[in-house]
Structure formats: C-alpha cells, structure tokens
GROMACS .gro file of C-alpha atoms in nm:
model
   81
    1GLU     CA    1   7.348 -12.131   2.269
    2GLU     CA    2   7.140 -11.976   1.999
    3GLU     CA    3   7.013 -11.703   2.237
    4THR     CA    4   7.366 -11.621   2.339
    5ARG     CA    5   7.476 -11.598   1.985
    6MET     CA    6   7.186 -11.365   1.886
    7VAL     CA    7   7.254 -11.137   2.195
    8LYS     CA    8   7.620 -11.114   2.099
    9GLU     CA    9   7.530 -11.031   1.745
   10TYR     CA   10   7.304 -10.758   1.850
   11LEU     CA   11   7.558 -10.608   2.093
   12THR     CA   12   7.844 -10.620   1.836
   13SER     CA   13   7.626 -10.453   1.574
   14ALA     CA   14   7.521 -10.169   1.811
   15ALA     CA   15   7.651  -9.816   1.720
   16TYR     CA   16   7.892  -9.657   1.965
   17PHE     CA   17   7.841  -9.303   2.087
   18SER     CA   18   8.040  -9.101   2.330
   19GLY     CA   19   7.870  -8.887   2.592
   20ILE     CA   20   7.611  -8.943   2.865
   21ALA     CA   21   7.290  -9.116   2.787
   22GLY     CA   22   6.971  -8.976   2.939
   23CYS     CA   23   6.844  -9.329   3.008
   24PRO     CA   24   6.824  -9.498   3.354
   25PHE     CA   25   7.071  -9.783   3.400
   26ASP     CA   26   7.127 -10.034   3.682
   27GLU     CA   27   7.406 -10.295   3.678
   28ARG     CA   28   7.145 -10.546   3.812
   29VAL     CA   29   6.958 -10.524   3.483
   30SER     CA   30   7.244 -10.638   3.256
   31ILE     CA   31   7.396 -10.905   3.040
   32VAL     CA   32   7.747 -11.024   3.125
   33PHE     CA   33   8.004 -11.167   2.888
   34GLY     CA   34   8.330 -11.246   3.063
   35ASP     CA   35   8.427 -10.932   3.260
   36GLN     CA   36   8.211 -10.702   3.043
   37ILE     CA   37   7.876 -10.590   3.187
   38PHE     CA   38   7.624 -10.444   2.945
   39ALA     CA   39   7.348 -10.267   3.129
   40ILE     CA   40   7.019 -10.239   2.951
   41ALA     CA   41   6.830  -9.911   2.974
   42GLY     CA   42   6.540  -9.939   3.222
   43ASP     CA   43   6.283  -9.767   2.984
   44ASP     CA   44   6.225  -9.800   2.616
   45CYS     CA   45   6.553  -9.626   2.535
   46PRO     CA   46   6.744  -9.822   2.283
   47THR     CA   47   7.074  -9.767   2.462
   48ILE     CA   48   7.313 -10.004   2.628
   49TRP     CA   49   7.583  -9.891   2.873
   50MET     CA   50   7.911 -10.080   2.917
   51ALA     CA   51   7.913 -10.057   3.304
   52GLY     CA   52   8.214  -9.899   3.459
   53THR     CA   53   8.304  -9.697   3.142
   54ASP     CA   54   8.170  -9.398   2.957
   55LYS     CA   55   8.081  -9.609   2.661
   56TYR     CA   56   7.721  -9.624   2.537
   57TYR     CA   57   7.570  -9.805   2.235
   58THR     CA   58   7.251  -9.769   2.046
   59ILE     CA   59   7.098 -10.109   1.971
   60SER     CA   60   6.851 -10.171   1.698
   61GLU     CA   61   6.479 -10.177   1.779
   62GLU     CA   62   6.478 -10.544   1.681
   63GLY     CA   63   6.781 -10.613   1.917
   64ARG     CA   64   6.615 -10.440   2.203
   65LYS     CA   65   6.293 -10.631   2.161
   66TYR     CA   66   6.478 -10.960   2.153
   67ILE     CA   67   6.668 -10.879   2.470
   68VAL     CA   68   6.357 -10.765   2.642
   69SER     CA   69   6.194 -11.105   2.539
   70LEU     CA   70   6.480 -11.292   2.711
   71PHE     CA   71   6.428 -11.084   3.028
   72GLU     CA   72   6.065 -11.164   3.018
   73LYS     CA   73   6.138 -11.537   2.955
   74TYR     CA   74   6.402 -11.592   3.217
   75VAL     CA   75   6.328 -11.320   3.481
   76GLY     CA   76   5.955 -11.287   3.434
   77SER     CA   77   5.948 -10.914   3.358
   78SER     CA   78   6.092 -10.645   3.135
   79PRO     CA   79   6.417 -10.468   3.228
   80ARG     CA   80   6.284 -10.186   3.438
   81VAL     CA   81   6.476  -9.971   3.688
   0.00000   0.00000   0.00000
C-alpha cells in the first residue's frame, strides 16, 4: 500500500511534455493503474510514457530511483528494454 502511494505520488508530480522522447519504451516494462499504462524508459532516461498516447512525463531522479528499486525488488532486475 505504501509503495503504491509513493509511485502514484511520483507519477502525479512528473512534468508533462509534448513530443517524442528519445528513450526506449516497452509496455512490458510498465506500471498499470486501472486502464492507464505508464511505461518506464529502458535506460537511465527519466521519462515515462503513457502507453497508447503521445504523452510523456519527466519524473524526478528520486522517483526514477524509487521505481527502479521496486522493479529490482519484485522482478529481480532494473527496467531494461
């Protein structure tokens, strides 16, 4: 519950930018809330893509590190594509 709250907080505080991000994304490396899929960049890029849209968000370095730590904890590796 606390981890979910923290991830939502980082995602809602991420800054929106329009355009195309130069980061690699794969929907299999994502976080899902309801019908929204937030794909995590598969490199050290601090960008999150709302899958199926042209919406990209820049997440804080702290937020990216936290999300990566969850991937390592539950998946066994960092989000790489």
